[in-house]
Amino acid sequence: MVATLPETDRRYAWKVTASSFLGNTLEYYDFLVYGTAAAVVFPKVFFPDASGFVGTLSAFGTFAVGFLARPLGGLFFGSRGDRHGRKSTLMITLTVMGLSTILIGLLPSYGTIGIWAPILLVVLRLLQGFAVGGEWGGSMIIVLESAPPNRRGFFSAWPNTGGFSAQILITLIFAYVYTLPDDQLLAWGWRIPFLLSAAVLVVTFWMRRTLRETPVFTEAVAAASAAGDGGEAAAKPDRPARGPIRSIFVDDWRNLLLIIGLRFAEALPYFLLTVFALSYGTGTLGLQKGQLNNAILVAAVLSFVSHGVFAAISDRIGRRPVYFFGAVVVFVMAFPFFFMLRSGSMVLIVLGYVLVLNLGHNAINAIQPAFFAELFPADRRYTGAAAGREIASIFAGGLTPFVATALAGSDGSRWPLVAAYVMVGALITMVAVYKAPESFRRDLSVTGTTVR
């Protein structure tokens, strides 16, 4: 029988959701504040000897480095979470992630310590990525396993709006930072957003420490103990006992490949619009930074509505139809978005952001936590969902600003290649959705039976 929350404990489910929302806000804040700084400030602060184009590529290269560490973090923290618990693992990822971001804000510039500045930047970015690799999977799963079975998509969608709440914070903070004179911006102004992450870290740490383990994990531990497994992750009786990491590559490799394909139509447009477009729009098209920040802000605010709507629909008709719809929108909007961006019209720019992010990306992002986690059994769910998503992050996320910048060229004239790049990614996701099983009625417990 599936472990579920009684009706009187719905308040706790919302508490878990709120703590995961804050954790993911910090996760995305850390990563996106880096991306924003990489697009606007880092070429001059950490790579001053490079030309404008090469400096931008170098800054986006360090942005991508963080994604290289994320799969390792997903495997390490996922395995720990499946064996020793979701809560304690999330306390570790939160601490490492937050401190790494604060330390980036304290780094001396290239002009102060020379080559050590970009080296230390890369090291901290790797630590940041390693922790983030375990944060998303754990925070989503602790919500999923604590929510009512028939509303898993709805509850788990809210933490995944952390990217947009973080974007709102970043946009508002940089709206002030951008008003500083260039010398002050490069000297100390860019550090403000990094240091302010400490506030989110403290609040999230306080909330998370009061949580308890999920009913599903508790049931898995009990089942493993009954089987004489020493209290670790429960093994299914029809397969040899092995750890979560080995299991996902041996038993669940098809699901890992599916997740990689499923991420392209979500990650490509997100990092294209929130990172690459900032550099391309201001450097190539001559747009004001405030214009793009305002467009992102509008889409970020609307994302809370769209996430709730798409997630609720997926709880009724399934994950696959909603996911496929989002991929189609991303495919169709690839070229129109660039036409809107290049028009210079604020109305068209905002409309482009809303159509791509709120109608396309959000349809995917809202149900991704539930869809990914439901593909794996309880004893390796954290490992599978986290590792799959973070392996995909290398190809579909972290490299996007770098690849898009290289494709567009130094003068930005090859932008159609960037649009085609997004379309190919959306096609890959459509194929993955077609191949993926429907999962919204699956039981998350050890037994894995279907629920209604």
Coordinates of C-alpha atoms in Angstrom, one line a residue:
M1 CA 0.0 0.0 0.0
V2 CA 1.3 3.4 -0.9
A3 CA 2.4 5.7 1.9
T4 CA 0.3 8.9 1.7
L5 CA -0.3 11.9 3.9
P6 CA -3.5 12.0 5.8
E7 CA -5.8 14.9 5.0
T8 CA -4.9 16.6 8.3
D9 CA -1.2 16.7 7.3
R10 CA -1.7 18.8 4.1
R11 CA -0.2 21.7 6.0
Y12 CA 3.1 19.8 6.3
A13 CA 3.1 19.0 2.6
W14 CA 2.9 22.8 2.0
K15 CA 5.8 23.3 4.5
V16 CA 7.9 20.8 2.6
T17 CA 7.0 22.5 -0.7
A18 CA 7.9 26.0 0.7
S19 CA 11.3 24.8 1.9
S20 CA 12.1 23.2 -1.4
F21 CA 10.9 26.3 -3.2
L22 CA 13.4 28.4 -1.2
G23 CA 16.1 25.8 -1.8
N24 CA 15.6 25.9 -5.5
T25 CA 15.3 29.7 -5.5
L26 CA 18.8 29.7 -4.0
E27 CA 20.0 27.1 -6.5
Y28 CA 18.8 29.0 -9.5
Y29 CA 19.8 32.3 -7.9
D30 CA 23.4 31.1 -7.5
F31 CA 23.6 29.8 -11.1
L32 CA 21.7 32.6 -12.8
V33 CA 23.4 35.4 -10.9
Y34 CA 26.7 33.9 -12.2
G35 CA 25.2 33.8 -15.8
T36 CA 24.1 37.4 -15.6
A37 CA 27.5 38.5 -14.3
A38 CA 29.3 36.4 -16.9
A39 CA 27.4 38.1 -19.7
V40 CA 27.9 41.7 -18.5
V41 CA 30.8 42.0 -16.0
F42 CA 33.1 38.9 -15.8
P43 CA 34.9 39.5 -19.2
K44 CA 36.3 42.7 -17.8
V45 CA 36.8 41.6 -14.2
F46 CA 38.4 38.2 -14.7
F47 CA 39.5 38.1 -18.4
P48 CA 40.6 41.7 -19.1
D49 CA 43.4 40.8 -21.4
A50 CA 41.0 39.1 -23.9
S51 CA 39.2 40.8 -26.7
G52 CA 35.5 41.5 -26.2
F53 CA 34.4 38.4 -28.1
V54 CA 37.0 36.1 -26.6
G55 CA 36.4 37.5 -23.2
T56 CA 32.7 36.8 -23.5
L57 CA 33.4 33.2 -24.6
S58 CA 35.8 32.8 -21.7
A59 CA 33.2 34.0 -19.2
F60 CA 30.6 31.7 -20.7
G61 CA 33.1 28.9 -20.6
T62 CA 33.4 29.3 -16.8
F63 CA 29.6 29.3 -16.7
A64 CA 29.6 25.9 -18.5
V65 CA 32.2 24.5 -16.1
G66 CA 29.6 24.5 -13.3
F67 CA 27.5 22.2 -15.3
L68 CA 30.4 19.7 -15.7
A69 CA 30.4 19.1 -12.0
R70 CA 26.6 18.7 -11.7
P71 CA 26.4 15.1 -12.8
L72 CA 29.0 14.1 -10.3
G73 CA 27.0 15.9 -7.6
G74 CA 23.8 14.2 -8.8
L75 CA 25.4 10.8 -8.5
F76 CA 27.1 11.4 -5.2
F77 CA 24.3 13.2 -3.4
G78 CA 21.6 11.1 -5.1
S79 CA 23.2 7.9 -3.9
R80 CA 23.6 9.3 -0.4
G81 CA 20.0 10.5 -0.4
D82 CA 18.7 7.0 -1.5
R83 CA 20.7 5.3 1.3
H84 CA 20.7 7.7 4.2
G85 CA 17.8 10.0 3.6
R86 CA 16.6 13.0 1.6
K87 CA 16.6 15.6 4.4
S88 CA 20.2 15.2 5.7
T89 CA 21.5 15.2 2.1
L90 CA 19.7 18.4 1.3
M91 CA 21.2 20.1 4.3
I92 CA 24.6 19.4 2.9
T93 CA 23.9 20.5 -0.7
L94 CA 22.3 23.7 0.6
T95 CA 25.3 24.7 2.7
V96 CA 28.0 24.0 0.0
M97 CA 26.0 25.7 -2.6
G98 CA 25.3 28.9 -0.6
L99 CA 28.9 29.3 0.7
S100 CA 30.4 28.8 -2.8
T101 CA 28.3 31.6 -4.1
I102 CA 29.2 34.0 -1.3
L103 CA 32.9 33.2 -1.8
I104 CA 32.6 34.1 -5.5
G105 CA 31.3 37.5 -4.4
L106 CA 34.4 37.9 -2.3
L107 CA 36.9 37.0 -5.0
P108 CA 39.7 39.5 -5.8
S109 CA 39.8 40.6 -9.5
Y110 CA 42.4 39.7 -12.1
G111 CA 43.9 43.1 -11.6
T112 CA 44.6 42.2 -7.9
I113 CA 45.8 38.6 -7.9
G114 CA 46.4 37.9 -11.6
I115 CA 45.8 34.5 -13.0
W116 CA 44.6 33.2 -9.6
A117 CA 41.4 35.1 -10.0
P118 CA 40.0 33.1 -12.9
I119 CA 41.4 29.9 -11.4
L120 CA 39.7 30.4 -8.1
L121 CA 36.5 31.4 -10.0
V122 CA 36.6 28.0 -11.8
V123 CA 37.2 26.1 -8.5
L124 CA 34.2 27.8 -6.8
R125 CA 32.1 27.3 -9.8
L126 CA 32.9 23.6 -9.7
L127 CA 31.9 23.4 -6.0
Q128 CA 28.8 25.3 -6.7
G129 CA 27.9 22.9 -9.6
F130 CA 28.7 19.8 -7.5
A131 CA 26.2 20.9 -4.8
V132 CA 23.5 22.1 -7.2
G133 CA 23.7 18.6 -8.8
G134 CA 22.2 17.1 -5.7
E135 CA 19.9 19.9 -4.7
W136 CA 17.3 19.8 -7.5
G137 CA 16.7 16.1 -7.3
G138 CA 16.4 15.9 -3.6
S139 CA 14.3 19.0 -3.1
M140 CA 11.8 17.8 -5.8
I141 CA 11.7 14.3 -4.5
I142 CA 11.1 15.2 -0.9
V143 CA 8.0 17.2 -2.1
L144 CA 6.9 14.5 -4.5
E145 CA 7.0 11.8 -1.8
S146 CA 5.2 13.9 0.7
A147 CA 2.4 15.1 -1.5
P148 CA -1.1 13.5 -2.1
P149 CA -0.7 10.9 -4.9
N150 CA -3.2 12.5 -7.1
R151 CA -1.6 16.0 -6.9
R152 CA 2.1 15.2 -7.2
G153 CA 2.5 17.2 -10.3
F154 CA 0.9 20.3 -8.8
F155 CA 2.9 20.2 -5.5
S156 CA 6.2 19.5 -7.1
A157 CA 5.7 22.2 -9.7
W158 CA 6.0 25.0 -7.2
P159 CA 9.6 24.4 -6.1
N160 CA 10.5 24.3 -9.8
T161 CA 9.4 27.9 -10.0
G162 CA 12.5 28.7 -8.0
G163 CA 14.3 29.6 -11.3
F164 CA 11.8 32.4 -11.9
S165 CA 11.7 33.7 -8.3
A166 CA 15.4 33.8 -8.5
Q167 CA 15.2 35.6 -11.8
I168 CA 12.9 38.2 -10.2
L169 CA 15.4 38.8 -7.4
I170 CA 18.3 39.0 -9.8
T171 CA 16.5 41.3 -12.1
L172 CA 15.5 43.7 -9.3
I173 CA 19.0 43.6 -7.8
F174 CA 20.8 44.2 -11.1
A175 CA 18.3 47.0 -11.9
Y176 CA 20.1 48.8 -9.1
V177 CA 23.6 47.5 -9.9
Y178 CA 23.3 48.7 -13.5
T179 CA 22.7 52.2 -12.3
L180 CA 26.2 52.4 -10.8
P181 CA 29.0 54.1 -12.8
D182 CA 31.1 51.5 -14.7
D183 CA 34.1 51.9 -12.4
Q184 CA 31.9 51.2 -9.3
L185 CA 30.1 48.3 -11.0
L186 CA 33.4 46.6 -11.9
A187 CA 35.0 47.4 -8.5
W188 CA 32.3 46.3 -6.1
G189 CA 28.8 46.6 -7.5
W190 CA 28.8 43.2 -9.2
R191 CA 29.5 41.6 -5.8
I192 CA 26.3 42.7 -4.2
P193 CA 24.0 40.0 -5.8
F194 CA 26.4 37.2 -4.8
L195 CA 26.7 38.4 -1.2
L196 CA 22.9 38.8 -0.8
S197 CA 22.4 35.1 -1.4
A198 CA 23.4 34.7 2.2
A199 CA 19.9 35.9 3.3
V200 CA 18.2 33.1 1.3
L201 CA 20.7 30.6 2.6
V202 CA 19.9 31.4 6.2
V203 CA 16.1 31.3 5.8
T204 CA 16.2 28.0 3.8
F205 CA 18.5 26.3 6.3
W206 CA 16.2 27.2 9.2
M207 CA 13.2 25.8 7.4
R208 CA 14.8 22.7 6.1
R209 CA 16.2 21.6 9.4
T210 CA 12.7 21.1 10.8
L211 CA 11.5 18.7 8.1
R212 CA 11.2 14.9 8.5
E213 CA 11.9 12.1 6.2
T214 CA 9.3 11.2 3.5
P215 CA 6.8 8.4 4.1
V216 CA 8.1 6.7 0.9
F217 CA 11.8 6.7 2.1
T218 CA 10.7 5.5 5.6
E219 CA 8.8 2.6 4.0
A220 CA 11.8 1.8 1.8
V221 CA 14.1 1.6 4.8
A222 CA 11.6 -0.6 6.6
A223 CA 11.3 -3.0 3.6
A224 CA 15.1 -3.2 3.4
S225 CA 15.4 -3.9 7.1
A226 CA 12.8 -6.7 6.8
A227 CA 14.8 -8.1 3.9
G228 CA 18.0 -8.1 6.0
D229 CA 19.6 -5.3 4.0
G230 CA 21.0 -3.5 7.1
G231 CA 18.6 -0.5 6.8
E232 CA 19.9 0.7 3.5
A233 CA 18.1 1.2 0.2
A234 CA 15.5 -1.5 -0.5
A235 CA 16.3 -3.8 -3.4
K236 CA 13.7 -5.3 -5.5
P237 CA 13.4 -9.1 -4.9
D238 CA 13.6 -9.9 -8.7
R239 CA 17.1 -8.4 -9.2
P240 CA 20.5 -8.7 -7.6
A241 CA 21.2 -6.3 -4.8
R242 CA 23.4 -3.4 -5.9
G243 CA 23.9 0.2 -5.1
P244 CA 21.8 3.1 -6.6
I245 CA 24.5 4.3 -8.9
R246 CA 25.2 1.0 -10.5
S247 CA 21.5 0.2 -10.7
I248 CA 20.6 3.3 -12.7
F249 CA 23.2 2.6 -15.3
V250 CA 22.4 -1.1 -15.5
D251 CA 18.6 -1.2 -14.9
D252 CA 17.5 2.3 -15.8
W253 CA 19.8 3.4 -18.7
R254 CA 16.8 3.8 -21.0
N255 CA 15.3 6.3 -18.6
L256 CA 18.6 8.2 -18.3
L257 CA 18.7 8.6 -22.1
L258 CA 15.0 9.7 -22.1
I259 CA 15.7 12.4 -19.5
I260 CA 18.6 13.7 -21.5
G261 CA 16.4 14.0 -24.5
L262 CA 13.5 15.5 -22.5
R263 CA 15.7 18.3 -21.2
F264 CA 16.6 20.0 -24.5
A265 CA 13.4 21.8 -25.1
E266 CA 13.4 23.1 -21.5
A267 CA 17.1 24.1 -20.9
L268 CA 18.0 25.5 -24.3
P269 CA 15.3 28.2 -24.5
Y270 CA 15.7 29.1 -20.8
F271 CA 19.5 29.7 -20.9
L272 CA 19.2 31.3 -24.3
L273 CA 16.7 33.9 -23.1
T274 CA 18.1 34.5 -19.7
V275 CA 21.9 34.4 -20.3
F276 CA 22.8 34.5 -24.1
A277 CA 20.2 37.1 -25.0
L278 CA 21.5 39.6 -22.4
S279 CA 24.9 39.5 -24.1
Y280 CA 23.6 39.4 -27.7
G281 CA 20.9 42.0 -27.1
T282 CA 23.1 44.6 -25.5
G283 CA 26.4 43.9 -27.3
T284 CA 25.1 43.2 -30.8
L285 CA 21.7 44.8 -31.1
G286 CA 22.4 47.8 -28.9
L287 CA 19.4 47.2 -26.7
Q288 CA 19.4 48.6 -23.2
K289 CA 20.1 46.1 -20.4
G290 CA 16.9 47.4 -18.6
Q291 CA 14.7 46.4 -21.6
L292 CA 15.8 42.8 -21.4
N293 CA 15.6 42.7 -17.7
N294 CA 12.1 44.0 -17.7
A295 CA 11.1 41.4 -20.3
I296 CA 12.5 38.6 -18.1
L297 CA 10.8 40.1 -15.1
V298 CA 7.4 40.0 -16.8
A299 CA 7.9 36.3 -17.8
A300 CA 9.2 35.4 -14.4
V301 CA 6.1 36.8 -12.7
L302 CA 3.7 35.1 -15.1
S303 CA 5.5 31.8 -14.6
F304 CA 3.8 31.2 -11.2
V305 CA 0.4 31.2 -12.9
S306 CA 1.5 29.0 -15.9
H307 CA 3.3 26.5 -13.7
G308 CA 0.2 26.0 -11.5
V309 CA -2.1 25.6 -14.6
F310 CA 0.2 23.2 -16.5
A311 CA 0.9 21.0 -13.5
A312 CA -2.8 20.7 -12.5
I313 CA -3.6 19.7 -16.1
S314 CA -0.8 17.0 -16.0
D315 CA -2.4 15.5 -12.9
R316 CA -5.6 15.0 -14.9
I317 CA -4.5 14.0 -18.4
G318 CA -0.9 12.9 -17.9
R319 CA 2.6 14.3 -18.2
R320 CA 3.3 13.4 -21.8
P321 CA 0.6 15.6 -23.6
V322 CA 1.6 18.7 -21.6
Y323 CA 5.3 18.1 -22.1
F324 CA 4.9 17.6 -25.9
F325 CA 2.8 20.8 -26.1
G326 CA 5.7 22.8 -24.5
A327 CA 8.3 21.3 -26.9
V328 CA 6.1 22.2 -29.9
V329 CA 5.8 25.8 -28.8
V330 CA 9.6 26.1 -28.3
F331 CA 10.1 24.7 -31.8
V332 CA 7.6 27.0 -33.5
M333 CA 8.9 30.1 -31.6
A334 CA 12.6 29.7 -32.3
F335 CA 12.8 32.1 -35.3
P336 CA 9.9 34.4 -34.4
F337 CA 11.6 35.1 -31.0
F338 CA 14.7 36.4 -32.8
F339 CA 12.6 38.6 -35.1
M340 CA 10.9 40.1 -32.1
L341 CA 14.2 40.6 -30.3
R342 CA 15.8 42.2 -33.3
S343 CA 12.8 44.5 -33.8
G344 CA 13.9 46.6 -30.8
S345 CA 10.2 47.0 -29.8
M346 CA 9.7 46.6 -26.1
V347 CA 6.2 45.2 -26.7
L348 CA 7.4 42.5 -29.2
I349 CA 10.4 41.6 -27.0
V350 CA 8.1 41.1 -24.0
L351 CA 5.7 39.1 -26.1
G352 CA 8.5 36.9 -27.4
Y353 CA 9.7 36.2 -23.8
V354 CA 6.2 35.4 -22.7
L355 CA 5.4 33.0 -25.6
V356 CA 8.7 31.1 -25.3
L357 CA 9.1 31.0 -21.5
N358 CA 5.5 31.0 -20.2
L359 CA 3.8 29.0 -22.9
G360 CA 6.6 26.7 -24.0
H361 CA 9.2 26.3 -21.4
N362 CA 6.8 26.5 -18.4
A363 CA 4.7 23.7 -19.8
I364 CA 7.8 21.5 -19.6
N365 CA 9.3 22.9 -16.5
A366 CA 6.1 22.6 -14.4
I367 CA 5.9 18.8 -14.7
Q368 CA 9.5 17.9 -15.1
P369 CA 10.1 17.1 -11.4
A370 CA 7.2 14.6 -11.3
F371 CA 7.8 13.2 -14.7
F372 CA 11.5 12.5 -14.1
A373 CA 11.1 11.1 -10.5
E374 CA 8.2 8.9 -11.5
L375 CA 10.4 7.0 -13.9
F376 CA 12.5 5.4 -11.1
P377 CA 11.7 3.1 -8.2
A378 CA 12.0 4.3 -4.6
D379 CA 15.4 2.8 -3.8
R380 CA 17.1 4.7 -6.6
R381 CA 14.7 7.6 -7.3
Y382 CA 17.0 10.4 -6.0
T383 CA 20.0 9.0 -7.8
G384 CA 18.2 8.5 -11.1
A385 CA 16.3 11.7 -11.3
A386 CA 19.3 13.9 -10.1
A387 CA 21.9 12.2 -12.2
G388 CA 19.8 12.1 -15.4
R389 CA 18.9 15.7 -15.1
E390 CA 22.4 16.9 -14.4
I391 CA 24.0 14.8 -17.1
A392 CA 21.6 16.4 -19.5
S393 CA 22.5 19.8 -18.1
I394 CA 26.0 19.6 -19.7
F395 CA 24.6 19.2 -23.2
A396 CA 21.3 21.1 -22.9
G397 CA 22.0 23.8 -20.4
G398 CA 25.5 24.8 -19.5
L399 CA 26.9 24.9 -23.0
T400 CA 23.9 26.9 -24.4
P401 CA 25.4 30.4 -24.0
F402 CA 28.8 29.3 -25.2
V403 CA 27.5 27.4 -28.3
A404 CA 25.0 30.2 -29.1
T405 CA 27.7 32.8 -28.9
A406 CA 30.0 30.8 -31.1
L407 CA 27.2 30.1 -33.6
A408 CA 26.1 33.7 -33.8
G409 CA 29.6 34.9 -34.5
S410 CA 31.5 38.0 -33.3
D411 CA 29.0 40.3 -35.1
G412 CA 25.9 38.3 -34.3
S413 CA 25.0 37.9 -38.0
R414 CA 24.6 34.2 -37.9
W415 CA 21.7 34.2 -35.4
P416 CA 19.6 31.9 -37.7
L417 CA 22.0 29.1 -36.7
V418 CA 21.1 29.8 -33.0
A419 CA 17.4 29.6 -33.8
A420 CA 18.0 26.3 -35.7
Y421 CA 20.0 25.0 -32.8
V422 CA 16.9 25.5 -30.5
M423 CA 14.6 23.8 -33.1
V424 CA 16.9 20.7 -33.2
G425 CA 16.8 20.6 -29.4
A426 CA 13.0 20.8 -29.4
L427 CA 12.8 18.0 -32.0
I428 CA 15.0 15.8 -29.8
T429 CA 12.6 16.4 -26.9
M430 CA 9.5 15.5 -29.0
V431 CA 11.1 12.2 -29.9
A432 CA 11.9 11.5 -26.2
V433 CA 8.3 12.3 -25.1
Y434 CA 7.0 9.9 -27.8
K435 CA 9.3 7.1 -26.4
A436 CA 8.7 7.9 -22.7
P437 CA 6.1 6.0 -20.7
E438 CA 3.2 7.8 -19.0
S439 CA 3.9 8.0 -15.3
F440 CA 1.3 10.2 -13.6
R441 CA -0.6 7.3 -12.0
R442 CA 2.4 5.3 -10.8
D443 CA 2.7 4.4 -7.2
L444 CA 5.9 5.9 -5.7
S445 CA 6.2 3.3 -2.9
V446 CA 8.4 0.2 -2.9
T447 CA 5.7 -2.0 -4.4
G448 CA 5.3 0.3 -7.5
T449 CA 1.7 -0.5 -8.2
T450 CA -0.5 1.8 -10.2
V451 CA -2.7 4.2 -8.3
R452 CA -5.9 6.0 -9.2

